[in-house]
Amino acid sequence: MFAVGFVVIIALAFFILSVLLFNGKASMLLAGYNSMSKKEKARYDKKNYVEVLALLLLLSL
């Protein structure tokens, strides 16, 4: 019973994070992106990067 509750909590956390990422509210959680220089950040499409991460979180459910 504990395992089922744990899985539900993790799935809920992934879902909430993916919704926040899709809305652009949690982009500060991108690993390594915030520590890049402005020159390095210019090479990446942040919107696409966030959408891919959000989709990966949803697919992991």
N, CA, C, O and CB atoms as a CASP TS submission, in Angstrom:
PFRMAT TS
TARGET T0000
AUTHOR 0000-0000-0000
METHOD Language model
MODEL 1
PARENT N/A
ATOM      1  N   MET     1       0.819  -1.195   0.000  1.00  0.00           N
ATOM      2  CA  MET     1       0.000   0.000   0.000  1.00  0.00           C
ATOM      3  C   MET     1       0.864   1.261   0.000  1.00  0.00           C
ATOM      4  O   MET     1       0.542   2.254  -0.653  1.00  0.00           O
ATOM      5  CB  MET     1      -0.932  -0.003   1.203  1.00  0.00           C
ATOM      6  N   PHE     2       1.974   1.199   0.751  1.00  0.00           N
ATOM      7  CA  PHE     2       2.880   2.343   0.795  1.00  0.00           C
ATOM      8  C   PHE     2       3.468   2.628  -0.584  1.00  0.00           C
ATOM      9  O   PHE     2       3.614   3.787  -0.969  1.00  0.00           O
ATOM     10  CB  PHE     2       4.004   2.095   1.806  1.00  0.00           C
ATOM     11  N   ALA     3       3.801   1.582  -1.321  1.00  0.00           N
ATOM     12  CA  ALA     3       4.405   1.752  -2.648  1.00  0.00           C
ATOM     13  C   ALA     3       3.441   2.440  -3.612  1.00  0.00           C
ATOM     14  O   ALA     3       3.854   3.278  -4.414  1.00  0.00           O
ATOM     15  CB  ALA     3       4.833   0.393  -3.219  1.00  0.00           C
ATOM     16  N   VAL     4       2.175   2.093  -3.536  1.00  0.00           N
ATOM     17  CA  VAL     4       1.179   2.712  -4.418  1.00  0.00           C
ATOM     18  C   VAL     4       1.052   4.202  -4.098  1.00  0.00           C
ATOM     19  O   VAL     4       1.002   5.030  -5.007  1.00  0.00           O
ATOM     20  CB  VAL     4      -0.200   2.007  -4.275  1.00  0.00           C
ATOM     21  N   GLY     5       1.001   4.537  -2.839  1.00  0.00           N
ATOM     22  CA  GLY     5       0.915   5.937  -2.437  1.00  0.00           C
ATOM     23  C   GLY     5       2.139   6.727  -2.864  1.00  0.00           C
ATOM     24  O   GLY     5       2.030   7.876  -3.292  1.00  0.00           O
ATOM     25  N   PHE     6       3.301   6.108  -2.746  1.00  0.00           N
ATOM     26  CA  PHE     6       4.542   6.756  -3.154  1.00  0.00           C
ATOM     27  C   PHE     6       4.549   7.030  -4.653  1.00  0.00           C
ATOM     28  O   PHE     6       4.948   8.113  -5.082  1.00  0.00           O
ATOM     29  CB  PHE     6       5.745   5.893  -2.770  1.00  0.00           C
ATOM     30  N   VAL     7       4.116   6.068  -5.444  1.00  0.00           N
ATOM     31  CA  VAL     7       4.067   6.232  -6.899  1.00  0.00           C
ATOM     32  C   VAL     7       3.076   7.331  -7.281  1.00  0.00           C
ATOM     33  O   VAL     7       3.345   8.118  -8.189  1.00  0.00           O
ATOM     34  CB  VAL     7       3.678   4.901  -7.581  1.00  0.00           C
ATOM     35  N   VAL     8       1.954   7.390  -6.607  1.00  0.00           N
ATOM     36  CA  VAL     8       0.954   8.426  -6.887  1.00  0.00           C
ATOM     37  C   VAL     8       1.517   9.810  -6.565  1.00  0.00           C
ATOM     38  O   VAL     8       1.298  10.757  -7.322  1.00  0.00           O
ATOM     39  CB  VAL     8      -0.339   8.170  -6.072  1.00  0.00           C
ATOM     40  N   ILE     9       2.227   9.933  -5.471  1.00  0.00           N
ATOM     41  CA  ILE     9       2.816  11.223  -5.093  1.00  0.00           C
ATOM     42  C   ILE     9       3.861  11.662  -6.118  1.00  0.00           C
ATOM     43  O   ILE     9       3.888  12.830  -6.507  1.00  0.00           O
ATOM     44  CB  ILE     9       3.452  11.137  -3.689  1.00  0.00           C
ATOM     45  N   ILE    10       4.711  10.753  -6.553  1.00  0.00           N
ATOM     46  CA  ILE    10       5.732  11.080  -7.556  1.00  0.00           C
ATOM     47  C   ILE    10       5.074  11.455  -8.879  1.00  0.00           C
ATOM     48  O   ILE    10       5.493  12.415  -9.526  1.00  0.00           O
ATOM     49  CB  ILE    10       6.701   9.892  -7.760  1.00  0.00           C
ATOM     50  N   ALA    11       4.047  10.709  -9.288  1.00  0.00           N
ATOM     51  CA  ALA    11       3.344  11.011 -10.539  1.00  0.00           C
ATOM     52  C   ALA    11       2.684  12.382 -10.468  1.00  0.00           C
ATOM     53  O   ALA    11       2.704  13.133 -11.442  1.00  0.00           O
ATOM     54  CB  ALA    11       2.289   9.931 -10.842  1.00  0.00           C
ATOM     55  N   LEU    12       2.108  12.706  -9.337  1.00  0.00           N
ATOM     56  CA  LEU    12       1.485  14.016  -9.155  1.00  0.00           C
ATOM     57  C   LEU    12       2.529  15.133  -9.220  1.00  0.00           C
ATOM     58  O   LEU    12       2.283  16.184  -9.813  1.00  0.00           O
ATOM     59  CB  LEU    12       0.735  14.068  -7.813  1.00  0.00           C
ATOM     60  N   ALA    13       3.684  14.904  -8.614  1.00  0.00           N
ATOM     61  CA  ALA    13       4.759  15.901  -8.667  1.00  0.00           C
ATOM     62  C   ALA    13       5.242  16.113 -10.099  1.00  0.00           C
ATOM     63  O   ALA    13       5.463  17.250 -10.514  1.00  0.00           O
ATOM     64  CB  ALA    13       5.934  15.471  -7.775  1.00  0.00           C
ATOM     65  N   PHE    14       5.409  15.025 -10.860  1.00  0.00           N
ATOM     66  CA  PHE    14       5.825  15.142 -12.263  1.00  0.00           C
ATOM     67  C   PHE    14       4.778  15.896 -13.067  1.00  0.00           C
ATOM     68  O   PHE    14       5.122  16.729 -13.905  1.00  0.00           O
ATOM     69  CB  PHE    14       6.066  13.749 -12.880  1.00  0.00           C
ATOM     70  N   PHE    15       3.513  15.615 -12.824  1.00  0.00           N
ATOM     71  CA  PHE    15       2.440  16.291 -13.553  1.00  0.00           C
ATOM     72  C   PHE    15       2.438  17.788 -13.252  1.00  0.00           C
ATOM     73  O   PHE    15       2.328  18.608 -14.163  1.00  0.00           O
ATOM     74  CB  PHE    15       1.079  15.676 -13.195  1.00  0.00           C
ATOM     75  N   ILE    16       2.558  18.136 -11.985  1.00  0.00           N
ATOM     76  CA  ILE    16       2.568  19.548 -11.597  1.00  0.00           C
ATOM     77  C   ILE    16       3.772  20.265 -12.200  1.00  0.00           C
ATOM     78  O   ILE    16       3.644  21.384 -12.695  1.00  0.00           O
ATOM     79  CB  ILE    16       2.581  19.687 -10.064  1.00  0.00           C
ATOM     80  N   LEU    17       4.943  19.624 -12.160  1.00  0.00           N
ATOM     81  CA  LEU    17       6.130  20.232 -12.756  1.00  0.00           C
ATOM     82  C   LEU    17       5.976  20.431 -14.256  1.00  0.00           C
ATOM     83  O   LEU    17       6.395  21.455 -14.796  1.00  0.00           O
ATOM     84  CB  LEU    17       7.350  19.379 -12.476  1.00  0.00           C
ATOM     85  N   SER    18       5.378  19.457 -14.929  1.00  0.00           N
ATOM     86  CA  SER    18       5.209  19.593 -16.379  1.00  0.00           C
ATOM     87  C   SER    18       4.237  20.724 -16.713  1.00  0.00           C
ATOM     88  O   SER    18       4.453  21.452 -17.682  1.00  0.00           O
ATOM     89  CB  SER    18       4.711  18.271 -16.987  1.00  0.00           C
ATOM     90  N   VAL    19       3.176  20.880 -15.930  1.00  0.00           N
ATOM     91  CA  VAL    19       2.232  21.980 -16.158  1.00  0.00           C
ATOM     92  C   VAL    19       2.923  23.321 -15.916  1.00  0.00           C
ATOM     93  O   VAL    19       2.736  24.263 -16.687  1.00  0.00           O
ATOM     94  CB  VAL    19       0.990  21.838 -15.237  1.00  0.00           C
ATOM     95  N   LEU    20       3.710  23.411 -14.860  1.00  0.00           N
ATOM     96  CA  LEU    20       4.439  24.650 -14.581  1.00  0.00           C
ATOM     97  C   LEU    20       5.436  24.969 -15.685  1.00  0.00           C
ATOM     98  O   LEU    20       5.603  26.131 -16.057  1.00  0.00           O
ATOM     99  CB  LEU    20       5.163  24.551 -13.240  1.00  0.00           C
ATOM    100  N   LEU    21       6.097  23.948 -16.209  1.00  0.00           N
ATOM    101  CA  LEU    21       7.046  24.178 -17.298  1.00  0.00           C
ATOM    102  C   LEU    21       6.338  24.627 -18.567  1.00  0.00           C
ATOM    103  O   LEU    21       6.810  25.536 -19.250  1.00  0.00           O
ATOM    104  CB  LEU    21       7.854  22.914 -17.573  1.00  0.00           C
ATOM    105  N   PHE    22       5.213  24.000 -18.889  1.00  0.00           N
ATOM    106  CA  PHE    22       4.465  24.408 -20.077  1.00  0.00           C
ATOM    107  C   PHE    22       4.003  25.858 -19.976  1.00  0.00           C
ATOM    108  O   PHE    22       3.936  26.562 -20.983  1.00  0.00           O
ATOM    109  CB  PHE    22       3.262  23.492 -20.286  1.00  0.00           C
ATOM    110  N   ASN    23       3.685  26.304 -18.769  1.00  0.00           N
ATOM    111  CA  ASN    23       3.234  27.683 -18.564  1.00  0.00           C
ATOM    112  C   ASN    23       4.391  28.668 -18.435  1.00  0.00           C
ATOM    113  O   ASN    23       4.170  29.877 -18.358  1.00  0.00           O
ATOM    114  CB  ASN    23       2.366  27.761 -17.330  1.00  0.00           C
ATOM    115  N   GLY    24       5.613  28.164 -18.412  1.00  0.00           N
ATOM    116  CA  GLY    24       6.782  29.033 -18.309  1.00  0.00           C
ATOM    117  C   GLY    24       7.081  29.512 -16.905  1.00  0.00           C
ATOM    118  O   GLY    24       7.862  30.447 -16.728  1.00  0.00           O
ATOM    119  N   LYS    25       6.482  28.898 -15.907  1.00  0.00           N
ATOM    120  CA  LYS    25       6.652  29.349 -14.527  1.00  0.00           C
ATOM    121  C   LYS    25       7.816  28.671 -13.808  1.00  0.00           C
ATOM    122  O   LYS    25       8.221  29.134 -12.742  1.00  0.00           O
ATOM    123  CB  LYS    25       5.385  29.108 -13.759  1.00  0.00           C
ATOM    124  N   ALA    26       8.366  27.586 -14.360  1.00  0.00           N
ATOM    125  CA  ALA    26       9.408  26.841 -13.662  1.00  0.00           C
ATOM    126  C   ALA    26      10.662  26.676 -14.506  1.00  0.00           C
ATOM    127  O   ALA    26      11.412  25.717 -14.326  1.00  0.00           O
ATOM    128  CB  ALA    26       8.888  25.484 -13.252  1.00  0.00           C
ATOM    129  N   SER    27      10.890  27.596 -15.416  1.00  0.00           N
ATOM    130  CA  SER    27      12.057  27.466 -16.289  1.00  0.00           C
ATOM    131  C   SER    27      13.366  27.637 -15.526  1.00  0.00           C
ATOM    132  O   SER    27      14.427  27.274 -16.035  1.00  0.00           O
ATOM    133  CB  SER    27      11.982  28.485 -17.414  1.00  0.00           C
ATOM    134  N   MET    28      13.308  28.187 -14.310  1.00  0.00           N
ATOM    135  CA  MET    28      14.518  28.328 -13.512  1.00  0.00           C
ATOM    136  C   MET    28      15.035  26.981 -13.007  1.00  0.00           C
ATOM    137  O   MET    28      16.137  26.906 -12.462  1.00  0.00           O
ATOM    138  CB  MET    28      14.259  29.253 -12.340  1.00  0.00           C
ATOM    139  N   LEU    29      14.252  25.921 -13.183  1.00  0.00           N
ATOM    140  CA  LEU    29      14.657  24.591 -12.743  1.00  0.00           C
ATOM    141  C   LEU    29      15.469  23.824 -13.786  1.00  0.00           C
ATOM    142  O   LEU    29      15.888  22.695 -13.533  1.00  0.00           O
ATOM    143  CB  LEU    29      13.442  23.795 -12.379  1.00  0.00           C
ATOM    144  N   LEU    30      15.693  24.422 -14.946  1.00  0.00           N
ATOM    145  CA  LEU    30      16.454  23.753 -15.994  1.00  0.00           C
ATOM    146  C   LEU    30      17.900  23.567 -15.540  1.00  0.00           C
ATOM    147  O   LEU    30      18.588  24.532 -15.209  1.00  0.00           O
ATOM    148  CB  LEU    30      16.396  24.559 -17.317  1.00  0.00           C
ATOM    149  N   ALA    31      18.342  22.329 -15.530  1.00  0.00           N
ATOM    150  CA  ALA    31      19.684  22.016 -15.045  1.00  0.00           C
ATOM    151  C   ALA    31      20.744  22.595 -15.973  1.00  0.00           C
ATOM    152  O   ALA    31      20.755  22.310 -17.170  1.00  0.00           O
ATOM    153  CB  ALA    31      19.867  20.501 -14.914  1.00  0.00           C
ATOM    154  N   GLY    32      21.625  23.399 -15.419  1.00  0.00           N
ATOM    155  CA  GLY    32      22.739  23.945 -16.163  1.00  0.00           C
ATOM    156  C   GLY    32      22.435  25.192 -16.963  1.00  0.00           C
ATOM    157  O   GLY    32      23.360  25.929 -17.305  1.00  0.00           O
ATOM    158  N   TYR    33      21.191  25.459 -17.274  1.00  0.00           N
ATOM    159  CA  TYR    33      20.861  26.603 -18.126  1.00  0.00           C
ATOM    160  C   TYR    33      21.155  27.924 -17.423  1.00  0.00           C
ATOM    161  O   TYR    33      21.695  28.847 -18.034  1.00  0.00           O
ATOM    162  CB  TYR    33      19.391  26.549 -18.539  1.00  0.00           C
ATOM    163  N   ASN    34      20.808  28.017 -16.166  1.00  0.00           N
ATOM    164  CA  ASN    34      20.978  29.278 -15.446  1.00  0.00           C
ATOM    165  C   ASN    34      22.434  29.597 -15.142  1.00  0.00           C
ATOM    166  O   ASN    34      22.766  30.751 -14.870  1.00  0.00           O
ATOM    167  CB  ASN    34      20.198  29.242 -14.163  1.00  0.00           C
ATOM    168  N   SER    35      23.312  28.596 -15.182  1.00  0.00           N
ATOM    169  CA  SER    35      24.723  28.851 -14.920  1.00  0.00           C
ATOM    170  C   SER    35      25.508  29.164 -16.191  1.00  0.00           C
ATOM    171  O   SER    35      26.709  29.425 -16.122  1.00  0.00           O
ATOM    172  CB  SER    35      25.337  27.661 -14.224  1.00  0.00           C
ATOM    173  N   MET    36      24.853  29.141 -17.344  1.00  0.00           N
ATOM    174  CA  MET    36      25.521  29.454 -18.611  1.00  0.00           C
ATOM    175  C   MET    36      25.734  30.959 -18.748  1.00  0.00           C
ATOM    176  O   MET    36      25.022  31.768 -18.152  1.00  0.00           O
ATOM    177  CB  MET    36      24.697  28.921 -19.803  1.00  0.00           C
ATOM    178  N   SER    37      26.730  31.305 -19.547  1.00  0.00           N
ATOM    179  CA  SER    37      26.934  32.721 -19.859  1.00  0.00           C
ATOM    180  C   SER    37      25.862  33.165 -20.853  1.00  0.00           C
ATOM    181  O   SER    37      25.170  32.336 -21.442  1.00  0.00           O
ATOM    182  CB  SER    37      28.370  32.973 -20.435  1.00  0.00           C
ATOM    183  N   LYS    38      25.733  34.465 -21.031  1.00  0.00           N
ATOM    184  CA  LYS    38      24.725  34.980 -21.964  1.00  0.00           C
ATOM    185  C   LYS    38      25.012  34.515 -23.387  1.00  0.00           C
ATOM    186  O   LYS    38      24.091  34.287 -24.170  1.00  0.00           O
ATOM    187  CB  LYS    38      24.676  36.517 -21.912  1.00  0.00           C
ATOM    188  N   LYS    39      26.282  34.376 -23.713  1.00  0.00           N
ATOM    189  CA  LYS    39      26.664  33.914 -25.049  1.00  0.00           C
ATOM    190  C   LYS    39      26.205  32.470 -25.269  1.00  0.00           C
ATOM    191  O   LYS    39      25.698  32.128 -26.337  1.00  0.00           O
ATOM    192  CB  LYS    39      28.194  34.025 -25.244  1.00  0.00           C
ATOM    193  N   GLU    40      26.388  31.633 -24.252  1.00  0.00           N
ATOM    194  CA  GLU    40      25.950  30.234 -24.356  1.00  0.00           C
ATOM    195  C   GLU    40      24.425  30.133 -24.380  1.00  0.00           C
ATOM    196  O   GLU    40      23.866  29.320 -25.116  1.00  0.00           O
ATOM    197  CB  GLU    40      26.513  29.407 -23.185  1.00  0.00           C
ATOM    198  N   LYS    41      23.759  30.953 -23.581  1.00  0.00           N
ATOM    199  CA  LYS    41      22.293  30.935 -23.553  1.00  0.00           C
ATOM    200  C   LYS    41      21.701  31.330 -24.898  1.00  0.00           C
ATOM    201  O   LYS    41      20.628  30.855 -25.271  1.00  0.00           O
ATOM    202  CB  LYS    41      21.774  31.870 -22.466  1.00  0.00           C
ATOM    203  N   ALA    42      22.392  32.191 -25.622  1.00  0.00           N
ATOM    204  CA  ALA    42      21.896  32.645 -26.921  1.00  0.00           C
ATOM    205  C   ALA    42      21.856  31.509 -27.944  1.00  0.00           C
ATOM    206  O   ALA    42      21.118  31.590 -28.926  1.00  0.00           O
ATOM    207  CB  ALA    42      22.766  33.784 -27.444  1.00  0.00           C
ATOM    208  N   ARG    43      22.636  30.461 -27.728  1.00  0.00           N
ATOM    209  CA  ARG    43      22.669  29.334 -28.667  1.00  0.00           C
ATOM    210  C   ARG    43      21.479  28.395 -28.498  1.00  0.00           C
ATOM    211  O   ARG    43      21.207  27.586 -29.385  1.00  0.00           O
ATOM    212  CB  ARG    43      23.956  28.553 -28.493  1.00  0.00           C
ATOM    213  N   TYR    44      20.770  28.486 -27.387  1.00  0.00           N
ATOM    214  CA  TYR    44      19.672  27.569 -27.093  1.00  0.00           C
ATOM    215  C   TYR    44      18.319  28.258 -27.233  1.00  0.00           C
ATOM    216  O   TYR    44      18.170  29.437 -26.912  1.00  0.00           O
ATOM    217  CB  TYR    44      19.822  26.998 -25.687  1.00  0.00           C
ATOM    218  N   ASP    45      17.347  27.507 -27.714  1.00  0.00           N
ATOM    219  CA  ASP    45      15.969  27.984 -27.761  1.00  0.00           C
ATOM    220  C   ASP    45      15.311  27.565 -26.443  1.00  0.00           C
ATOM    221  O   ASP    45      14.909  26.413 -26.279  1.00  0.00           O
ATOM    222  CB  ASP    45      15.188  27.405 -29.019  1.00  0.00           C
ATOM    223  N   LYS    46      15.208  28.503 -25.518  1.00  0.00           N
ATOM    224  CA  LYS    46      14.721  28.187 -24.172  1.00  0.00           C
ATOM    225  C   LYS    46      13.298  27.634 -24.199  1.00  0.00           C
ATOM    226  O   LYS    46      12.982  26.705 -23.457  1.00  0.00           O
ATOM    227  CB  LYS    46      14.774  29.429 -23.286  1.00  0.00           C
ATOM    228  N   LYS    47      12.443  28.194 -25.043  1.00  0.00           N
ATOM    229  CA  LYS    47      11.052  27.735 -25.107  1.00  0.00           C
ATOM    230  C   LYS    47      10.988  26.272 -25.537  1.00  0.00           C
ATOM    231  O   LYS    47      10.245  25.483 -24.953  1.00  0.00           O
ATOM    232  CB  LYS    47      10.236  28.612 -26.079  1.00  0.00           C
ATOM    233  N   ASN    48      11.758  25.913 -26.547  1.00  0.00           N
ATOM    234  CA  ASN    48      11.778  24.533 -27.019  1.00  0.00           C
ATOM    235  C   ASN    48      12.374  23.603 -25.961  1.00  0.00           C
ATOM    236  O   ASN    48      11.884  22.492 -25.755  1.00  0.00           O
ATOM    237  CB  ASN    48      12.573  24.429 -28.327  1.00  0.00           C
ATOM    238  N   TYR    49      13.417  24.054 -25.304  1.00  0.00           N
ATOM    239  CA  TYR    49      14.078  23.288 -24.252  1.00  0.00           C
ATOM    240  C   TYR    49      13.098  22.970 -23.117  1.00  0.00           C
ATOM    241  O   TYR    49      13.057  21.844 -22.621  1.00  0.00           O
ATOM    242  CB  TYR    49      15.295  24.063 -23.709  1.00  0.00           C
ATOM    243  N   VAL    50      12.319  23.964 -22.716  1.00  0.00           N
ATOM    244  CA  VAL    50      11.336  23.798 -21.643  1.00  0.00           C
ATOM    245  C   VAL    50      10.222  22.850 -22.082  1.00  0.00           C
ATOM    246  O   VAL    50       9.791  22.000 -21.302  1.00  0.00           O
ATOM    247  CB  VAL    50      10.746  25.164 -21.231  1.00  0.00           C
ATOM    248  N   GLU    51       9.754  22.987 -23.322  1.00  0.00           N
ATOM    249  CA  GLU    51       8.679  22.117 -23.812  1.00  0.00           C
ATOM    250  C   GLU    51       9.121  20.661 -23.875  1.00  0.00           C
ATOM    251  O   GLU    51       8.345  19.767 -23.538  1.00  0.00           O
ATOM    252  CB  GLU    51       8.214  22.575 -25.193  1.00  0.00           C
ATOM    253  N   VAL    52      10.349  20.411 -24.298  1.00  0.00           N
ATOM    254  CA  VAL    52      10.852  19.036 -24.358  1.00  0.00           C
ATOM    255  C   VAL    52      10.929  18.443 -22.958  1.00  0.00           C
ATOM    256  O   VAL    52      10.538  17.295 -22.750  1.00  0.00           O
ATOM    257  CB  VAL    52      12.238  18.987 -25.037  1.00  0.00           C
ATOM    258  N   LEU    53      11.424  19.207 -22.007  1.00  0.00           N
ATOM    259  CA  LEU    53      11.500  18.713 -20.632  1.00  0.00           C
ATOM    260  C   LEU    53      10.111  18.419 -20.071  1.00  0.00           C
ATOM    261  O   LEU    53       9.918  17.407 -19.397  1.00  0.00           O
ATOM    262  CB  LEU    53      12.220  19.728 -19.740  1.00  0.00           C
ATOM    263  N   ALA    54       9.150  19.288 -20.340  1.00  0.00           N
ATOM    264  CA  ALA    54       7.782  19.071 -19.865  1.00  0.00           C
ATOM    265  C   ALA    54       7.176  17.820 -20.497  1.00  0.00           C
ATOM    266  O   ALA    54       6.495  17.050 -19.820  1.00  0.00           O
ATOM    267  CB  ALA    54       6.905  20.295 -20.175  1.00  0.00           C
ATOM    268  N   LEU    55       7.421  17.615 -21.788  1.00  0.00           N
ATOM    269  CA  LEU    55       6.914  16.403 -22.447  1.00  0.00           C
ATOM    270  C   LEU    55       7.553  15.146 -21.874  1.00  0.00           C
ATOM    271  O   LEU    55       6.877  14.133 -21.695  1.00  0.00           O
ATOM    272  CB  LEU    55       7.168  16.469 -23.953  1.00  0.00           C
ATOM    273  N   LEU    56       8.843  15.205 -21.587  1.00  0.00           N
ATOM    274  CA  LEU    56       9.514  14.048 -20.992  1.00  0.00           C
ATOM    275  C   LEU    56       8.939  13.720 -19.614  1.00  0.00           C
ATOM    276  O   LEU    56       8.784  12.551 -19.261  1.00  0.00           O
ATOM    277  CB  LEU    56      11.020  14.306 -20.884  1.00  0.00           C
ATOM    278  N   LEU    57       8.629  14.746 -18.851  1.00  0.00           N
ATOM    279  CA  LEU    57       8.009  14.508 -17.545  1.00  0.00           C
ATOM    280  C   LEU    57       6.632  13.870 -17.695  1.00  0.00           C
ATOM    281  O   LEU    57       6.281  12.964 -16.939  1.00  0.00           O
ATOM    282  CB  LEU    57       7.896  15.820 -16.760  1.00  0.00           C
ATOM    283  N   LEU    58       5.850  14.339 -18.666  1.00  0.00           N
ATOM    284  CA  LEU    58       4.524  13.756 -18.885  1.00  0.00           C
ATOM    285  C   LEU    58       4.623  12.318 -19.382  1.00  0.00           C
ATOM    286  O   LEU    58       3.843  11.460 -18.969  1.00  0.00           O
ATOM    287  CB  LEU    58       3.731  14.600 -19.886  1.00  0.00           C
ATOM    288  N   LEU    59       5.577  12.055 -20.265  1.00  0.00           N
ATOM    289  CA  LEU    59       5.728  10.696 -20.795  1.00  0.00           C
ATOM    290  C   LEU    59       6.242   9.718 -19.743  1.00  0.00           C
ATOM    291  O   LEU    59       6.029   8.512 -19.861  1.00  0.00           O
ATOM    292  CB  LEU    59       6.671  10.705 -21.986  1.00  0.00           C
ATOM    293  N   SER    60       6.911  10.227 -18.725  1.00  0.00           N
ATOM    294  CA  SER    60       7.427   9.340 -17.685  1.00  0.00           C
ATOM    295  C   SER    60       6.341   8.896 -16.709  1.00  0.00           C
ATOM    296  O   SER    60       6.582   8.045 -15.854  1.00  0.00           O
ATOM    297  CB  SER    60       8.543  10.028 -16.928  1.00  0.00           C
ATOM    298  N   LEU    61       5.154   9.470 -16.836  1.00  0.00           N
ATOM    299  CA  LEU    61       4.050   9.040 -15.975  1.00  0.00           C
ATOM    300  C   LEU    61       3.621   7.686 -16.440  1.00  0.00           C
ATOM    301  O   LEU    61       2.699   7.101 -15.872  1.00  0.00           O
ATOM    302  CB  LEU    61       2.858  10.042 -15.999  1.00  0.00           C
TER
END
